[in-house]
PDB file of C-alpha atoms in Angstrom:
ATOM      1  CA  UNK A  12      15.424   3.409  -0.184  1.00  0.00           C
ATOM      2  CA  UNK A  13      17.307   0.240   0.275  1.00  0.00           C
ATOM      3  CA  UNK A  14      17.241  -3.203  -0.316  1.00  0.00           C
ATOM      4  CA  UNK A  15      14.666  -4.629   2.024  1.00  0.00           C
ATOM      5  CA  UNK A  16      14.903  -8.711   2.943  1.00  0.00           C
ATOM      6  CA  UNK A  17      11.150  -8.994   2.850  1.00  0.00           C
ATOM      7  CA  UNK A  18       8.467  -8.048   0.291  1.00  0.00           C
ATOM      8  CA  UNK A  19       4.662  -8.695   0.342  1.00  0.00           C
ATOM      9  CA  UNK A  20       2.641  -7.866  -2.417  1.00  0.00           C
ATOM     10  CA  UNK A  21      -1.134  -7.188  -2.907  1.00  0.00           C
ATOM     11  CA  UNK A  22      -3.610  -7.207  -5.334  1.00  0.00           C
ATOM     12  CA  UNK A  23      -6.959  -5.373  -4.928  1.00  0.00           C
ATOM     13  CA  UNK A  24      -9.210  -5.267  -7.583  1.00  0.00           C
ATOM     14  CA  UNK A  25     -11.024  -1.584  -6.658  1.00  0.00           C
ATOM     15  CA  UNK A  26     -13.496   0.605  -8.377  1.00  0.00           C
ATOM     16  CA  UNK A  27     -11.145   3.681  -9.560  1.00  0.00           C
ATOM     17  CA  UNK A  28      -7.686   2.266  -8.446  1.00  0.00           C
ATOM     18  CA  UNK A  29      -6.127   5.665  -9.543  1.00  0.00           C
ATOM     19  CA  UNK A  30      -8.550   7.926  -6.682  1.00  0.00           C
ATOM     20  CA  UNK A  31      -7.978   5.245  -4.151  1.00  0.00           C
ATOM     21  CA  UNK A  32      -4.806   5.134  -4.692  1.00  0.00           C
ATOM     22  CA  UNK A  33      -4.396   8.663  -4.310  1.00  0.00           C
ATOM     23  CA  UNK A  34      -6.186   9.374  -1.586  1.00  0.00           C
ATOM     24  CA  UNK A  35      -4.532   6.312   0.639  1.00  0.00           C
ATOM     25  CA  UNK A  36      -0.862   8.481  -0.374  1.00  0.00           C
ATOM     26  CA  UNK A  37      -2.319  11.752   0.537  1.00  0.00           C
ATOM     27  CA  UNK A  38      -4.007  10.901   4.167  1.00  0.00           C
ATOM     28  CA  UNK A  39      -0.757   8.806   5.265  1.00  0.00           C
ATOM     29  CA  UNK A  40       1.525  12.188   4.108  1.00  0.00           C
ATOM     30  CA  UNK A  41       0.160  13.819   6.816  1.00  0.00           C
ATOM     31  CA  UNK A  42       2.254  11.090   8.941  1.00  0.00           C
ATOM     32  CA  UNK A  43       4.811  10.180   6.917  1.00  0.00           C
ATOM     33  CA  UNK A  44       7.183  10.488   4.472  1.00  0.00           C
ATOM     34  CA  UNK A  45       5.101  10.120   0.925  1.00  0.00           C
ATOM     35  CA  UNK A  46       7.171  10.644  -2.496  1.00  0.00           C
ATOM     36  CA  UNK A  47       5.557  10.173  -6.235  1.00  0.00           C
ATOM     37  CA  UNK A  48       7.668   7.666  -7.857  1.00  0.00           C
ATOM     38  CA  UNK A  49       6.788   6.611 -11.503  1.00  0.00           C
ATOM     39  CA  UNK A  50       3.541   4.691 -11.622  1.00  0.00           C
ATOM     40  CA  UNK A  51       1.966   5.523  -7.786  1.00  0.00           C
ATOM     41  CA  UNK A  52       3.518   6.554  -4.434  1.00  0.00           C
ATOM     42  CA  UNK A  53       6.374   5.329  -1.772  1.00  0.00           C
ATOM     43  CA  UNK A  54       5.953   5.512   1.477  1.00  0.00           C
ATOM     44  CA  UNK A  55       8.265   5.636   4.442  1.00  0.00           C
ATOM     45  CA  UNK A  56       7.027   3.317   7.261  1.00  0.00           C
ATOM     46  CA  UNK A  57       8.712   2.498  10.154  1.00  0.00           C
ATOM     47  CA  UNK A  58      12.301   1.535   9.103  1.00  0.00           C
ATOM     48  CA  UNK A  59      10.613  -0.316   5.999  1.00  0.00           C
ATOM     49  CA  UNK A  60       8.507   1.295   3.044  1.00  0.00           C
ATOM     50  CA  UNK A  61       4.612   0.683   1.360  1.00  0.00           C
ATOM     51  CA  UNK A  62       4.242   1.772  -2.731  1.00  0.00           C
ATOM     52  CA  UNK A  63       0.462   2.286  -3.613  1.00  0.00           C
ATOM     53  CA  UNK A  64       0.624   1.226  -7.060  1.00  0.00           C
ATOM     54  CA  UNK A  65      -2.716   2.000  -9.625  1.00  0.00           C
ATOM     55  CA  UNK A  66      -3.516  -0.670 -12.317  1.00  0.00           C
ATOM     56  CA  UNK A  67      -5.969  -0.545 -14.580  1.00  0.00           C
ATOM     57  CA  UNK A  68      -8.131  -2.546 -12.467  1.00  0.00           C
ATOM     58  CA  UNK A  69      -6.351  -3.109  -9.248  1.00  0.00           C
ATOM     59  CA  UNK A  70      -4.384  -1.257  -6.783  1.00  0.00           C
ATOM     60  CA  UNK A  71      -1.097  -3.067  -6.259  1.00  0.00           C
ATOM     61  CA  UNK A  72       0.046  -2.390  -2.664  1.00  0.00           C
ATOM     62  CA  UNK A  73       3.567  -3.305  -1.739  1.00  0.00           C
ATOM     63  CA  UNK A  74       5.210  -3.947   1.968  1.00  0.00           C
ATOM     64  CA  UNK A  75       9.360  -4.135   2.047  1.00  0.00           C
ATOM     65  CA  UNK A  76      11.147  -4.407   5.275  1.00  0.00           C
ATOM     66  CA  UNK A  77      13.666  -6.235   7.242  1.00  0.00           C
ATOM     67  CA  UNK A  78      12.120  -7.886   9.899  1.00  0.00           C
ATOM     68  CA  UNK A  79       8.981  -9.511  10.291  1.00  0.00           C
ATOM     69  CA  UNK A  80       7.276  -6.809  12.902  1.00  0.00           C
ATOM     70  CA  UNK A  81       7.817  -4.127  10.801  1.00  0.00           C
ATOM     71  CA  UNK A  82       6.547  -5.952   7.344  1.00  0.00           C
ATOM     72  CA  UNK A  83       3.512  -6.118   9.084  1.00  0.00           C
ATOM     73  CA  UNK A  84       3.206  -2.416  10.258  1.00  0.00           C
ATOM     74  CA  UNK A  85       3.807  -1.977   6.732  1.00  0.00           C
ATOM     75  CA  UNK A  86       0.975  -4.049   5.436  1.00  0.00           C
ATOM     76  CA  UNK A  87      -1.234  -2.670   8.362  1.00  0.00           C
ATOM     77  CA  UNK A  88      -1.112   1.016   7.757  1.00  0.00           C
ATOM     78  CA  UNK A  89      -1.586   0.527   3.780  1.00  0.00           C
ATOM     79  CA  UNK A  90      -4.586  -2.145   3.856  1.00  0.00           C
ATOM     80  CA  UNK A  91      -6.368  -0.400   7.619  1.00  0.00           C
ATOM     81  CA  UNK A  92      -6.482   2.948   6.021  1.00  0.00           C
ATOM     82  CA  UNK A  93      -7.253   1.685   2.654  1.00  0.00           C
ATOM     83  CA  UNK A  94     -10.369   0.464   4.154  1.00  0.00           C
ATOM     84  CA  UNK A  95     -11.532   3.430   5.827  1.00  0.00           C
ATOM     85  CA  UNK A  96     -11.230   5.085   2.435  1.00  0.00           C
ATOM     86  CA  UNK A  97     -13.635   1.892   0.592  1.00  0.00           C
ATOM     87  CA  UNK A  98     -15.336   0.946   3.047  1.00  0.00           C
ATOM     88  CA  UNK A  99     -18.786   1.345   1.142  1.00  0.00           C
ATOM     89  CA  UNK A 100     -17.209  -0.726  -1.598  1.00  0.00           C
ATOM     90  CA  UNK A 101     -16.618  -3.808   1.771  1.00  0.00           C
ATOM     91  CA  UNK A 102     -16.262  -6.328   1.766  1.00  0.00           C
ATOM     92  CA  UNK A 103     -12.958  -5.396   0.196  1.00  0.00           C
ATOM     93  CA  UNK A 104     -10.520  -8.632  -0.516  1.00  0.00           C
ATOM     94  CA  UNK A 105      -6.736  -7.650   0.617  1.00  0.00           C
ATOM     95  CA  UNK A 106      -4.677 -10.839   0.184  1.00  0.00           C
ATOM     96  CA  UNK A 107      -0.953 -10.696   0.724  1.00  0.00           C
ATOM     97  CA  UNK A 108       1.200 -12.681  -0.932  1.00  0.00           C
ATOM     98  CA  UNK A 109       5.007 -13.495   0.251  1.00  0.00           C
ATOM     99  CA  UNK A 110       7.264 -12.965  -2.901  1.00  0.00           C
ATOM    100  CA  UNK A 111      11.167 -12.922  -2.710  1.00  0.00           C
ATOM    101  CA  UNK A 112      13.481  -9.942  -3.670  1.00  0.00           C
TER     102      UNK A 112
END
């Protein structure tokens, strides 16, 4: 994809980031556009794009875009249906951080 103008980045420290994070790409497939890259999954969203991203410890979610709306449909659909997925392991903490490309 290309270069986006805005990036947030979070960091959730999960039981089994790896099944999380694979079951948060598989149920938003079924919506959108979901590719394996190296080290997790892209996903299309909107005009912008999430990456679920397994750690050893964590699951790194990532939200790029161009405008400000659609950064936070981004963040949205990643950390809402991450939740439905955990939510025995709430409360769940899902800070984003602003970073710069």
């Amino acid at each position: 994809m290309s270069d986006f103008t805005l990036y947030e980045r979070a960091e959730v420290s999960i039981e089994r980031p790896e099944r999380y994070g694979k079951q948060l790409a598989s149920h938003i497939s079924h919506k959108t556009e979901v590719s394996e890259i190296e080290g997790g999954w892209q996903a299309k969203i909107r005009s912008g794009e999430g990456k679920i991203l397994p750690q050893r410890e964590t699951l790194v979610l990532e939200a790029r875009a161009n405008d400000d709306e659609t950064l936070a449909i981004v963040k949205d659909v990643l950390e809402r249906h991450l939740r439905k997925f955990a939510a025995k392991l709430e409360p769940l903490e899902v800070t984003w951080i602003s970073n710069s490309n």
